[in-house]
Coordinates of C-alpha atoms in Angstrom, one line a residue:
M1 CA 94.5 -175.6 -69.4
G2 CA 97.5 -173.3 -68.8
F3 CA 97.4 -169.6 -68.3
R4 CA 98.6 -169.0 -71.8
D5 CA 95.8 -171.0 -73.2
R6 CA 93.2 -169.4 -71.0
S7 CA 94.4 -165.9 -71.8
Y8 CA 94.5 -166.6 -75.5
S9 CA 91.0 -168.0 -75.3
R10 CA 89.7 -165.0 -73.5
G11 CA 91.3 -162.6 -75.9
T12 CA 90.0 -164.5 -78.9
T13 CA 86.5 -164.5 -77.5
M14 CA 86.7 -160.7 -76.9
V15 CA 87.9 -160.0 -80.4
K16 CA 85.2 -162.3 -81.8
W17 CA 82.5 -160.4 -79.9
A18 CA 84.0 -157.1 -81.2
Y19 CA 83.8 -158.4 -84.8
C20 CA 80.3 -159.7 -84.2
L21 CA 79.1 -156.3 -83.0
Q22 CA 80.6 -154.5 -85.9
L23 CA 79.3 -156.9 -88.5
G24 CA 75.9 -156.8 -86.9
C25 CA 75.8 -153.0 -87.1
V26 CA 77.0 -153.0 -90.6
G27 CA 74.3 -155.5 -91.4
V28 CA 71.6 -153.3 -89.9
F29 CA 72.8 -150.2 -91.8
Y30 CA 73.1 -152.2 -95.0
V31 CA 69.5 -153.4 -94.7
L32 CA 68.3 -149.9 -94.0
A33 CA 70.3 -148.5 -96.9
S34 CA 69.0 -151.2 -99.2
T35 CA 65.5 -150.6 -98.1
Q36 CA 65.8 -146.9 -98.8
A37 CA 67.3 -147.6 -102.3
T38 CA 64.4 -149.9 -103.0
V39 CA 61.8 -147.5 -101.6
S40 CA 63.3 -144.6 -103.5
D41 CA 63.1 -146.6 -106.8
E42 CA 59.6 -147.8 -106.2
T43 CA 57.8 -145.2 -104.1
T44 CA 55.7 -142.7 -106.0
Y45 CA 55.9 -139.0 -105.2
K46 CA 53.8 -137.7 -102.4
S47 CA 52.9 -134.0 -102.2
P48 CA 54.6 -132.4 -99.2
V49 CA 52.4 -131.4 -96.2
P50 CA 53.5 -128.8 -93.7
A51 CA 54.1 -130.2 -90.3
G52 CA 52.9 -127.1 -88.4
K53 CA 51.3 -123.7 -88.7
V54 CA 51.7 -121.9 -92.0
Y55 CA 50.3 -118.7 -93.5
F56 CA 50.7 -120.1 -97.0
A57 CA 51.8 -123.4 -98.6
E58 CA 51.6 -124.3 -102.2
N59 CA 53.0 -127.3 -104.1
F60 CA 51.1 -126.8 -107.4
D61 CA 50.4 -130.5 -107.6
I62 CA 46.6 -130.3 -107.9
E63 CA 45.6 -127.9 -110.8
Q64 CA 42.1 -127.5 -109.5
D65 CA 43.3 -126.2 -106.2
F66 CA 45.7 -123.9 -107.9
R67 CA 42.9 -122.4 -110.1
Q68 CA 40.7 -121.8 -107.0
R69 CA 43.5 -120.1 -105.1
W70 CA 45.6 -118.1 -107.6
V71 CA 44.3 -115.0 -109.5
S72 CA 45.8 -113.7 -112.7
S73 CA 46.1 -109.9 -112.8
K74 CA 43.8 -107.9 -115.1
A75 CA 45.7 -104.7 -114.6
K76 CA 46.8 -102.5 -117.5
K77 CA 50.2 -101.0 -117.6
D78 CA 50.4 -97.3 -118.5
G79 CA 47.1 -97.4 -120.2
Q80 CA 47.9 -100.3 -122.5
E81 CA 45.4 -103.1 -123.1
F82 CA 46.3 -106.5 -121.7
A83 CA 49.5 -105.2 -120.2
Y84 CA 50.0 -108.4 -118.1
D85 CA 49.3 -110.9 -120.8
G86 CA 52.1 -113.3 -119.9
K87 CA 50.9 -116.9 -119.2
F88 CA 51.4 -119.1 -116.2
E89 CA 50.6 -122.8 -116.4
I90 CA 50.9 -125.9 -114.3
G91 CA 53.7 -128.1 -115.6
H92 CA 56.7 -130.2 -114.8
S93 CA 60.4 -130.2 -115.6
E94 CA 61.8 -132.4 -118.4
D95 CA 64.5 -133.9 -116.2
K96 CA 65.2 -137.6 -116.8
N97 CA 64.8 -138.4 -113.1
R98 CA 62.0 -136.1 -112.2
L99 CA 59.5 -137.2 -109.6
H100 CA 56.4 -138.3 -111.3
G101 CA 53.4 -136.5 -109.9
D102 CA 55.5 -133.4 -108.9
F103 CA 54.3 -130.3 -110.7
G104 CA 55.1 -126.6 -110.5
L105 CA 54.0 -123.2 -111.7
V106 CA 55.7 -122.5 -115.1
L107 CA 56.2 -119.1 -116.7
K108 CA 55.4 -119.9 -120.4
T109 CA 55.8 -116.7 -122.4
K110 CA 58.9 -114.7 -123.5
A111 CA 59.2 -110.9 -123.5
S112 CA 56.0 -110.5 -121.6
H113 CA 54.7 -109.0 -118.3
H114 CA 53.4 -111.6 -115.9
A115 CA 51.3 -111.1 -112.7
I116 CA 49.6 -113.7 -110.5
S117 CA 48.9 -113.8 -106.8
A118 CA 47.1 -115.6 -104.0
A119 CA 45.8 -114.5 -100.5
L120 CA 47.5 -115.7 -97.3
K121 CA 45.4 -117.9 -94.9
Q122 CA 45.6 -115.0 -92.5
P123 CA 47.4 -111.6 -92.6
F124 CA 51.0 -111.6 -91.3
L125 CA 51.7 -108.9 -88.7
F126 CA 55.3 -108.0 -88.2
D127 CA 55.2 -107.8 -84.5
F128 CA 56.1 -110.8 -82.3
L129 CA 56.8 -113.7 -84.6
P130 CA 59.5 -114.2 -87.2
I131 CA 58.7 -114.8 -90.8
V132 CA 60.1 -117.6 -93.0
I133 CA 59.7 -117.4 -96.8
Q134 CA 60.9 -120.4 -98.8
Y135 CA 60.4 -121.5 -102.4
E136 CA 62.1 -123.3 -105.4
V137 CA 63.1 -121.8 -108.7
Q138 CA 64.3 -123.8 -111.8
F139 CA 65.4 -122.0 -114.9
M140 CA 64.7 -124.8 -117.3
N141 CA 65.9 -122.9 -120.3
G142 CA 68.5 -120.9 -118.5
M143 CA 68.1 -117.1 -118.1
E144 CA 68.9 -114.3 -120.5
C145 CA 67.2 -111.4 -118.8
G146 CA 64.4 -111.4 -116.2
G147 CA 63.4 -112.0 -112.6
A148 CA 62.1 -114.9 -110.5
Y149 CA 61.4 -113.1 -107.3
L150 CA 58.2 -113.1 -105.3
K151 CA 56.5 -110.3 -103.3
L152 CA 54.5 -110.3 -100.1
L153 CA 51.7 -107.8 -100.9
S154 CA 50.9 -105.2 -98.3
Q155 CA 47.4 -104.7 -96.8
P156 CA 45.7 -102.0 -98.9
T157 CA 45.3 -98.7 -97.2
D158 CA 42.8 -97.2 -99.7
G159 CA 39.9 -99.4 -98.7
K160 CA 40.5 -101.9 -101.5
S161 CA 39.6 -105.5 -100.6
T162 CA 42.1 -108.4 -100.9
P163 CA 40.3 -109.9 -104.0
D164 CA 40.5 -106.5 -105.7
L165 CA 44.2 -106.3 -104.8
L166 CA 44.9 -109.7 -106.4
A167 CA 43.0 -108.8 -109.6
S168 CA 44.8 -105.5 -110.0
L169 CA 48.4 -106.6 -109.2
N170 CA 50.9 -104.5 -111.1
D171 CA 54.4 -103.1 -110.7
K172 CA 53.2 -100.2 -108.5
T173 CA 51.2 -102.4 -106.1
P174 CA 52.6 -101.9 -102.5
Y175 CA 54.5 -104.8 -101.1
S176 CA 56.1 -105.6 -97.7
I177 CA 59.0 -107.9 -98.8
M178 CA 60.5 -108.8 -102.2
F179 CA 62.8 -111.8 -102.3
G180 CA 64.4 -113.9 -105.0
P181 CA 66.9 -114.1 -107.9
D182 CA 67.1 -111.7 -110.8
K183 CA 69.4 -111.4 -113.8
C184 CA 69.9 -109.3 -116.9
G185 CA 73.0 -109.6 -119.0
L186 CA 76.1 -109.9 -116.8
Q187 CA 74.4 -108.5 -113.7
Q188 CA 72.8 -111.0 -111.4
K189 CA 71.2 -110.4 -108.0
L190 CA 69.6 -112.1 -105.1
H191 CA 67.0 -109.5 -104.1
F192 CA 66.0 -108.9 -100.5
I193 CA 64.0 -105.7 -100.2
I194 CA 61.7 -104.4 -97.4
Q195 CA 59.3 -101.5 -97.2
H196 CA 60.1 -99.5 -94.1
K197 CA 57.7 -97.0 -92.7
N198 CA 59.4 -93.7 -91.7
P199 CA 58.1 -92.9 -88.2
I200 CA 58.4 -89.2 -88.8
T201 CA 56.9 -88.8 -92.2
G202 CA 54.8 -91.9 -92.3
Q203 CA 56.1 -92.7 -95.8
L204 CA 57.3 -96.1 -97.0
E205 CA 60.9 -96.3 -98.1
E206 CA 62.6 -99.2 -100.0
K207 CA 65.5 -100.7 -98.2
H208 CA 67.7 -103.1 -100.2
W209 CA 70.1 -105.8 -99.0
K210 CA 73.4 -104.1 -99.8
D211 CA 75.2 -107.2 -101.0
A212 CA 72.5 -108.4 -103.4
V213 CA 75.0 -108.2 -106.3
N214 CA 77.6 -110.2 -104.4
A215 CA 75.5 -113.2 -103.6
G216 CA 77.0 -116.7 -104.0
K217 CA 78.8 -117.5 -100.7
A218 CA 76.6 -120.5 -100.2
M219 CA 77.6 -121.7 -103.7
N220 CA 81.4 -121.1 -103.4
G221 CA 81.0 -117.8 -105.3
K222 CA 79.2 -119.4 -108.2
F223 CA 75.8 -117.8 -107.9
G224 CA 75.6 -117.5 -111.7
D225 CA 75.1 -121.3 -111.8
V226 CA 71.5 -121.0 -110.7
F227 CA 70.7 -119.3 -114.0
T228 CA 72.6 -121.7 -116.2
D229 CA 72.6 -125.2 -114.7
K230 CA 68.9 -125.8 -115.3
R231 CA 68.4 -127.4 -111.9
P232 CA 66.0 -126.5 -109.1
H233 CA 67.4 -124.3 -106.4
L234 CA 65.8 -123.5 -103.0
Y235 CA 65.7 -119.9 -101.6
T236 CA 65.0 -119.3 -97.9
L237 CA 64.6 -116.1 -96.0
V238 CA 64.3 -116.0 -92.2
L239 CA 63.5 -112.5 -90.8
N240 CA 63.5 -112.4 -87.0
R241 CA 61.6 -110.1 -84.7
D242 CA 65.0 -108.7 -83.5
S243 CA 65.5 -107.4 -87.0
T244 CA 68.2 -110.0 -87.8
F245 CA 67.9 -112.1 -91.0
E246 CA 69.3 -115.1 -92.7
I247 CA 69.3 -116.0 -96.4
S248 CA 70.1 -119.6 -97.5
I249 CA 70.5 -121.2 -101.0
D250 CA 69.8 -124.9 -101.2
G251 CA 69.8 -125.1 -97.4
R252 CA 73.3 -123.6 -97.2
L253 CA 73.7 -120.3 -95.4
E254 CA 74.4 -117.4 -97.6
V255 CA 74.4 -114.5 -95.2
Q256 CA 73.5 -113.5 -91.6
G257 CA 72.8 -109.9 -91.2
S258 CA 70.6 -107.2 -89.6
L259 CA 68.2 -104.6 -91.0
S260 CA 70.0 -102.0 -89.0
N261 CA 73.5 -102.6 -90.5
D262 CA 73.1 -104.3 -93.9
M263 CA 70.5 -102.4 -95.8
D264 CA 70.9 -99.6 -98.4
P265 CA 69.9 -96.9 -97.8
P266 CA 70.3 -97.3 -94.1
I267 CA 67.2 -97.9 -92.0
Y268 CA 67.7 -94.7 -90.0
P269 CA 69.4 -91.6 -91.3
P270 CA 72.6 -90.1 -89.9
K271 CA 72.5 -87.8 -86.8
E272 CA 74.3 -85.0 -88.6
I273 CA 74.3 -83.8 -92.2
E274 CA 76.3 -81.2 -94.2
D275 CA 74.9 -77.7 -94.2
K276 CA 73.8 -77.1 -97.8
D277 CA 73.8 -73.4 -97.1
D278 CA 77.5 -73.3 -96.1
V279 CA 79.8 -71.5 -98.5
K280 CA 83.6 -72.0 -98.9
P281 CA 85.5 -68.8 -97.9
A282 CA 87.1 -66.9 -100.7
D283 CA 90.6 -67.2 -99.2
W284 CA 90.4 -71.0 -98.7
D285 CA 93.4 -72.5 -100.5
E286 CA 92.9 -76.3 -101.3
R287 CA 96.1 -76.6 -103.4
E288 CA 98.5 -79.0 -101.7
K289 CA 101.4 -78.2 -104.1
I290 CA 102.3 -75.0 -106.0
S291 CA 105.0 -74.0 -108.5
D292 CA 108.2 -72.7 -106.8
P293 CA 108.0 -68.9 -107.3
E294 CA 111.7 -68.6 -106.8
A295 CA 112.8 -71.1 -109.5
V296 CA 114.6 -69.8 -112.6
K297 CA 114.9 -71.4 -116.0
P298 CA 118.5 -72.5 -116.7
E299 CA 120.3 -70.4 -119.4
D300 CA 121.2 -73.5 -121.4
W301 CA 117.6 -74.8 -121.5
D302 CA 116.5 -74.9 -125.2
D303 CA 112.8 -75.3 -125.6
T304 CA 113.0 -75.3 -129.4
Q305 CA 114.7 -78.6 -129.8
P306 CA 112.4 -81.3 -131.3
A307 CA 112.1 -84.7 -129.6
E308 CA 113.3 -86.6 -132.7
I309 CA 115.7 -85.7 -135.5
P310 CA 116.9 -87.5 -138.7
D311 CA 119.8 -89.8 -138.1
P312 CA 122.9 -87.8 -139.4
K313 CA 124.9 -91.0 -139.8
A314 CA 122.3 -92.8 -142.0
E315 CA 123.2 -93.3 -145.8
K316 CA 121.0 -94.1 -148.7
P317 CA 121.4 -97.8 -149.7
I318 CA 123.3 -98.5 -152.9
G319 CA 121.0 -99.2 -155.7
W320 CA 118.0 -97.3 -154.3
L321 CA 115.5 -96.7 -157.1
D322 CA 114.4 -93.1 -156.7
D323 CA 112.3 -93.0 -159.9
E324 CA 110.4 -96.3 -159.4
P325 CA 106.9 -96.1 -158.0
L326 CA 105.9 -98.1 -154.9
L327 CA 102.8 -99.5 -156.6
V328 CA 102.3 -100.7 -160.2
P329 CA 99.2 -102.1 -162.2
D330 CA 98.8 -105.8 -161.7
P331 CA 100.2 -107.3 -165.0
E332 CA 98.1 -110.5 -164.5
A333 CA 94.8 -108.7 -164.1
K334 CA 92.3 -108.8 -167.0
Q335 CA 89.3 -106.6 -167.9
P336 CA 86.0 -108.4 -167.0
N337 CA 84.0 -109.6 -170.0
D338 CA 80.9 -107.7 -168.9
W339 CA 82.8 -104.4 -168.5
D340 CA 81.0 -101.6 -170.3
E341 CA 83.2 -98.5 -170.7
D342 CA 80.1 -96.4 -171.5
M343 CA 78.6 -97.4 -168.1
D344 CA 81.6 -98.2 -166.0
G345 CA 84.3 -95.9 -167.5
T346 CA 87.8 -96.8 -168.6
W347 CA 89.0 -100.0 -167.0
E348 CA 92.2 -99.8 -164.9
A349 CA 94.1 -102.8 -163.5
P350 CA 94.3 -102.9 -159.7
L351 CA 97.6 -101.8 -158.2
V352 CA 100.1 -104.2 -156.5
D353 CA 103.4 -103.8 -154.8
N354 CA 106.2 -103.0 -157.3
P355 CA 108.4 -106.2 -157.4
K356 CA 111.4 -104.1 -158.2
C357 CA 111.2 -102.5 -154.7
K358 CA 111.6 -105.8 -152.8
E359 CA 115.4 -105.9 -153.2
V360 CA 116.5 -102.4 -152.1
G361 CA 113.7 -99.9 -152.1
C362 CA 111.9 -97.3 -154.3
G363 CA 110.7 -93.8 -154.2
K364 CA 112.1 -90.8 -152.3
W365 CA 114.6 -91.9 -149.7
E366 CA 114.5 -90.3 -146.2
P367 CA 116.9 -91.1 -143.3
P368 CA 115.3 -92.7 -140.2
V369 CA 114.7 -90.5 -137.2
I370 CA 116.4 -91.0 -133.8
A371 CA 115.9 -89.4 -130.3
N372 CA 117.3 -85.9 -130.1
P373 CA 120.1 -85.9 -127.5
K374 CA 119.6 -82.1 -127.0
Y375 CA 115.8 -82.4 -126.4
K376 CA 114.7 -81.2 -122.9
G377 CA 111.1 -80.2 -123.5
V378 CA 109.2 -77.2 -122.1
W379 CA 110.6 -76.0 -118.9
H380 CA 108.4 -75.9 -115.8
P381 CA 109.3 -74.7 -112.3
P382 CA 109.4 -77.5 -109.7
M383 CA 106.5 -78.1 -107.3
I384 CA 106.7 -77.3 -103.6
D385 CA 104.4 -77.6 -100.6
N386 CA 101.9 -74.8 -100.5
P387 CA 102.4 -72.9 -97.3
A388 CA 98.9 -71.5 -97.5
Y389 CA 97.3 -75.0 -97.9
K390 CA 94.3 -75.4 -95.5
G391 CA 93.0 -78.9 -96.7
K392 CA 90.0 -79.9 -98.6
W393 CA 87.0 -77.8 -97.7
R394 CA 83.8 -79.5 -96.5
P395 CA 80.6 -77.9 -95.4
R396 CA 80.0 -77.8 -91.7
K397 CA 77.9 -80.5 -90.0
I398 CA 74.5 -79.7 -88.5
P399 CA 72.0 -81.8 -86.7
N400 CA 69.8 -83.8 -89.1
P401 CA 66.2 -82.5 -88.7
D402 CA 64.9 -85.8 -90.2
Y403 CA 66.9 -88.1 -87.9
F404 CA 65.2 -90.9 -86.1
F405 CA 66.3 -94.2 -84.5
D406 CA 64.2 -97.3 -85.0
E407 CA 65.2 -99.9 -82.5
R408 CA 63.1 -102.6 -84.2
P409 CA 62.8 -102.0 -87.9
F410 CA 61.0 -105.4 -88.2
N411 CA 57.9 -103.8 -86.6
S412 CA 57.9 -101.0 -89.1
I413 CA 57.2 -103.4 -92.1
P414 CA 53.6 -103.1 -93.2
T415 CA 51.2 -106.1 -92.7
A416 CA 51.2 -108.6 -95.6
V417 CA 48.0 -110.2 -96.9
A418 CA 49.0 -111.9 -100.1
V419 CA 51.9 -113.4 -102.1
G420 CA 52.5 -112.9 -105.8
F421 CA 54.8 -113.0 -108.8
E422 CA 55.0 -109.8 -110.8
L423 CA 57.7 -110.4 -113.4
W424 CA 59.0 -109.5 -116.8
S425 CA 61.2 -112.0 -118.5
M426 CA 62.9 -112.5 -121.9
T427 CA 63.2 -116.2 -121.2
D428 CA 60.4 -118.7 -120.7
G429 CA 60.4 -122.0 -118.8
I430 CA 60.8 -120.7 -115.3
L431 CA 59.4 -123.2 -112.8
F432 CA 58.3 -122.2 -109.3
D433 CA 57.5 -124.9 -106.7
N434 CA 56.9 -125.7 -103.0
L435 CA 56.3 -122.2 -101.7
I436 CA 55.8 -121.9 -98.0
I437 CA 55.4 -118.9 -95.6
T438 CA 55.5 -119.7 -91.9
D439 CA 56.7 -118.4 -88.6
D440 CA 58.5 -121.6 -87.6
R441 CA 61.8 -122.5 -89.4
T442 CA 61.5 -126.2 -88.5
V443 CA 58.3 -126.4 -90.5
A444 CA 60.0 -124.9 -93.5
T445 CA 63.0 -127.2 -93.0
Q446 CA 60.8 -130.3 -92.9
Y447 CA 58.8 -129.0 -95.9
A448 CA 62.1 -128.8 -97.9
E449 CA 63.1 -132.2 -96.7
D450 CA 59.9 -133.7 -98.1
S451 CA 60.1 -131.9 -101.4
F452 CA 63.3 -130.2 -102.5
K453 CA 65.8 -132.6 -101.0
L454 CA 63.8 -135.6 -102.2
K455 CA 63.8 -134.1 -105.6
I456 CA 67.5 -133.5 -105.7
R457 CA 68.3 -137.0 -104.4
N458 CA 66.2 -138.4 -107.2
L459 CA 67.8 -136.2 -109.8
D460 CA 71.3 -137.2 -108.7
K461 CA 70.7 -140.9 -108.2
D462 CA 72.4 -141.8 -111.5
N463 CA 75.4 -139.7 -110.8
K464 CA 76.2 -140.9 -107.3
S465 CA 78.8 -143.6 -106.6
F466 CA 78.1 -146.4 -104.1
F467 CA 80.1 -144.5 -101.5
D468 CA 78.0 -141.3 -102.0
E469 CA 74.8 -143.3 -101.9
T470 CA 75.9 -145.0 -98.7
M471 CA 76.9 -141.8 -97.0
A472 CA 73.6 -140.1 -98.1
S473 CA 71.7 -143.1 -96.6
F474 CA 73.9 -142.8 -93.4
V475 CA 73.0 -139.2 -92.9
D476 CA 69.3 -139.6 -93.8
Y477 CA 68.7 -142.6 -91.6
S478 CA 70.7 -141.1 -88.7
T479 CA 68.5 -138.0 -88.9
Q480 CA 65.3 -140.0 -89.3
Y481 CA 66.1 -142.6 -86.6
P482 CA 68.3 -141.1 -83.8
W483 CA 68.5 -144.4 -82.0
L484 CA 71.0 -145.5 -84.7
W485 CA 73.6 -143.5 -82.9
G486 CA 73.4 -146.0 -80.0
I487 CA 74.2 -148.7 -82.5
Y488 CA 77.2 -146.7 -83.8
V489 CA 78.5 -146.4 -80.3
L490 CA 78.2 -150.1 -79.7
A491 CA 79.8 -150.9 -83.0
V492 CA 82.8 -148.7 -82.4
G493 CA 83.1 -148.0 -78.7
I494 CA 82.6 -151.5 -77.1
P495 CA 85.0 -153.4 -79.5
A496 CA 87.6 -150.7 -79.0
A497 CA 87.3 -151.0 -75.2
L498 CA 87.5 -154.9 -75.4
I499 CA 90.6 -154.8 -77.5
I500 CA 92.3 -152.2 -75.4
S501 CA 91.4 -154.1 -72.2
Y502 CA 92.8 -157.3 -73.6
C503 CA 96.1 -155.7 -74.8
C504 CA 96.7 -153.8 -71.6
M505 CA 95.7 -156.5 -69.0
S506 CA 97.1 -159.7 -70.5
K507 CA 100.8 -159.0 -69.6
S508 CA 100.1 -158.1 -65.9
N509 CA 97.8 -161.2 -65.5
R510 CA 100.5 -163.4 -67.1
D511 CA 103.2 -162.2 -64.5
E512 CA 100.8 -162.7 -61.6
E513 CA 99.9 -166.2 -62.8
L514 CA 103.6 -167.2 -63.1
I515 CA 104.4 -166.0 -59.5
R516 CA 101.3 -167.8 -58.2
R517 CA 102.3 -171.1 -59.9
K518 CA 105.8 -170.8 -58.6
K519 CA 104.7 -170.4 -55.0
S520 CA 102.3 -173.3 -55.4
D521 CA 105.1 -175.6 -56.6
L522 CA 107.4 -174.5 -53.8
E523 CA 104.8 -175.3 -51.2
G524 CA 104.2 -178.7 -52.7
D525 CA 107.9 -179.5 -52.8
E526 CA 108.5 -178.4 -49.2
A527 CA 105.7 -180.7 -48.0
L528 CA 107.8 -183.7 -49.3
L529 CA 111.2 -182.6 -47.9
P530 CA 112.6 -184.0 -44.6
E531 CA 112.7 -181.7 -41.6
S532 CA 116.4 -181.2 -41.9
E533 CA 116.1 -180.0 -45.5
K534 CA 113.2 -177.7 -44.5
A535 CA 115.4 -176.2 -41.8
E536 CA 118.2 -175.7 -44.3
E537 CA 115.7 -174.1 -46.7
D538 CA 114.6 -171.7 -44.0
Q539 CA 118.3 -170.5 -43.4
P540 CA 120.0 -168.0 -45.6
N541 CA 122.5 -169.6 -47.9
V542 CA 126.2 -168.9 -47.7
A543 CA 125.9 -166.5 -50.7
G544 CA 123.6 -164.3 -48.7
G545 CA 120.4 -165.3 -50.7
D546 CA 117.0 -166.3 -49.4
V547 CA 113.8 -168.0 -50.5
A548 CA 112.5 -164.8 -52.1
D549 CA 115.6 -164.8 -54.4
D550 CA 115.0 -168.4 -55.3
I551 CA 111.4 -167.6 -56.1
A552 CA 112.4 -164.7 -58.3
D553 CA 115.0 -166.9 -60.0
G554 CA 112.4 -169.6 -60.4
V555 CA 110.0 -167.2 -62.1
E556 CA 112.7 -166.3 -64.6
D557 CA 113.6 -170.0 -65.1
D558 CA 109.9 -170.9 -65.5
A559 CA 109.6 -168.2 -68.1
A560 CA 112.5 -169.7 -69.9
E561 CA 110.9 -173.1 -69.6
D562 CA 107.6 -171.7 -71.0
E563 CA 109.5 -170.3 -73.9
A564 CA 111.1 -173.6 -74.5
D565 CA 107.7 -175.3 -74.4
Q566 CA 106.5 -172.9 -77.0
H567 CA 109.4 -173.9 -79.2
E568 CA 108.6 -177.5 -78.7
E569 CA 104.9 -177.0 -79.4
S570 CA 105.5 -174.8 -82.5
P571 CA 105.2 -176.4 -86.0
G572 CA 108.3 -178.2 -86.9
G573 CA 109.5 -178.2 -83.3
S574 CA 107.5 -180.9 -81.7
G575 CA 109.6 -183.8 -80.5
S576 CA 112.8 -182.0 -81.8
P577 CA 115.8 -183.5 -79.9
G578 CA 117.9 -180.5 -80.8
S579 CA 115.5 -178.1 -79.3
A580 CA 115.1 -180.0 -76.0
S581 CA 118.8 -180.6 -75.8
A582 CA 119.6 -177.0 -76.2
V583 CA 117.2 -176.0 -73.5
S584 CA 118.6 -178.6 -71.1
V585 CA 122.1 -177.5 -71.7
A586 CA 121.1 -173.9 -71.2
A587 CA 119.5 -174.8 -67.8
D588 CA 122.6 -176.9 -66.7
Q589 CA 124.9 -174.0 -67.6
S590 CA 122.7 -171.7 -65.6
D591 CA 123.0 -174.0 -62.5
E592 CA 126.7 -174.4 -63.0
E593 CA 127.1 -170.6 -63.1
G594 CA 125.1 -170.3 -59.9
V595 CA 127.5 -172.8 -58.1
K596 CA 130.5 -171.0 -59.5
E597 CA 129.2 -167.6 -58.2
S598 CA 128.7 -169.2 -54.8
E599 CA 132.3 -170.5 -54.7
E600 CA 133.7 -167.1 -55.7
T601 CA 131.8 -165.4 -52.9
G602 CA 133.2 -167.7 -50.3
G603 CA 130.3 -170.2 -50.2
T604 CA 130.6 -173.9 -50.0
G605 CA 129.3 -174.4 -53.5
K606 CA 126.3 -176.3 -52.2
Q607 CA 123.2 -175.9 -54.3
T608 CA 120.0 -174.8 -52.6
G609 CA 117.1 -177.2 -52.3
T610 CA 115.2 -175.1 -54.8
R611 CA 117.9 -175.5 -57.5
Q612 CA 118.3 -179.1 -56.7
R613 CA 114.6 -179.7 -57.2
R614 CA 114.7 -177.7 -60.4
K615 CA 117.6 -179.7 -61.7
A616 CA 115.8 -182.9 -60.8
R617 CA 112.8 -181.8 -62.7
K618 CA 114.9 -181.0 -65.7
D619 CA 116.6 -184.4 -65.5

């Protein structure tokens, strides 16, 4: 087998291996994707279970557990009976592709106050560990006006027990954190509020995330969609012990901020404040401009000229009807049959436009008004810079007696012992689900993966194209089985390396093989030559060449012969006399040109032994 055949065979084998690897990896991925599609269609919903430590976790799937854990408030609002009479029930969404067995807490009544809460497994102290709050909200009927936020209820300071706290939940119950969506009319918010304890006064002060009304970055500025699209949305708050926080919607980052810089009012007050007892001096002039006291009204300035005057060039149109009224009784109107002159008075026909006025005009004629060319208006002196101007007066600054600096506002949030919903809403059908409170964000992420994301994939399965389903499977399985990345590397990296290796190395190997074959032929021919010809071969020829030149020429000629062989072996060229004849003539011409060159350089015209043997082989 020749070099060309061997090289082609090796290249073909390498490409085949590349294709096999790629097809194998595609097959593995297809099987996994198909398995997932089958499983997602056939597997029933499983309630999510936290994969680590939690302070609270609720999926609302078992109503009996819900009844044992959650307490409806019996509080009265401002002395009214049954103030918190709104109802919560366990229910599910009406989505076509909802997960069967997946339930949530549904707010069922309109225009009512609702309050329900549950105790944490253990109190959360805002000291060394971060807190992660995450839950789902679905406005199944949209939202007109109302809230869907939750509250972390603070540990009572009046000796009240946690059960009493739950039973008496109302709008004045102290809370540590409030978080979640809220809307009324055109105003919509994503609340994040903390209660911060003032270290000087000991009083709790509300601190609001200052961009609550501008939420929506995670949704490309379309935060309003959460209230109208009737889909579940996931809200996540991560509050770190260094007082930084993150808010996410549907797993996409909404904001990264800090309690020190992003709350309103600020966590700590300014160092200096304005002195409320300071008084502006009597001679303080705040006027930047004043009327020029030296300006004089021009003598030809006439203040009495009006802005508009009758057009002196206007003329009354010919045929104007001065005595005709603009309105006349409607000649086609008739007195109603039930008209009673004793009760209704004398009947009069309604007035309509006088048809005689349509042609020219009727009534008193007045010329139109035009701008008065003599009008200048009231004269005012021009304004100049006030030479006595001192600027805007401000009270002087004094040290703020209430100033303090809180290096870790996180530690000043009161301990939380319960979680609750205390809401008023004009819209019913608000579904809450998969609430979790933990100090480990990976636990919350996994909880969302097993609940919210599974729910969204199931809801969207009819709307996804094959490509979307495939990409979703790719991401999901790559996350679930990291070893798949090794297969991806094999599927792409090794075939690419094999193909590049074949393309880059085949040409150099071909040249080396040609030279090796030529040297081998020369050694075989020299073994058959008489001693005299060998001596002649070892001497430089008359044209100044040597064996190396012949070898180089031979390589070129062999390349030409190989090309000729390819022509002969190609379809339609096998056994073609014309092709063989053309190659033979080209070779003979090459040898004749070599002899001619030798004669021109003063040589004897004698061909070297190499060329003689080449010609003999050609013959």
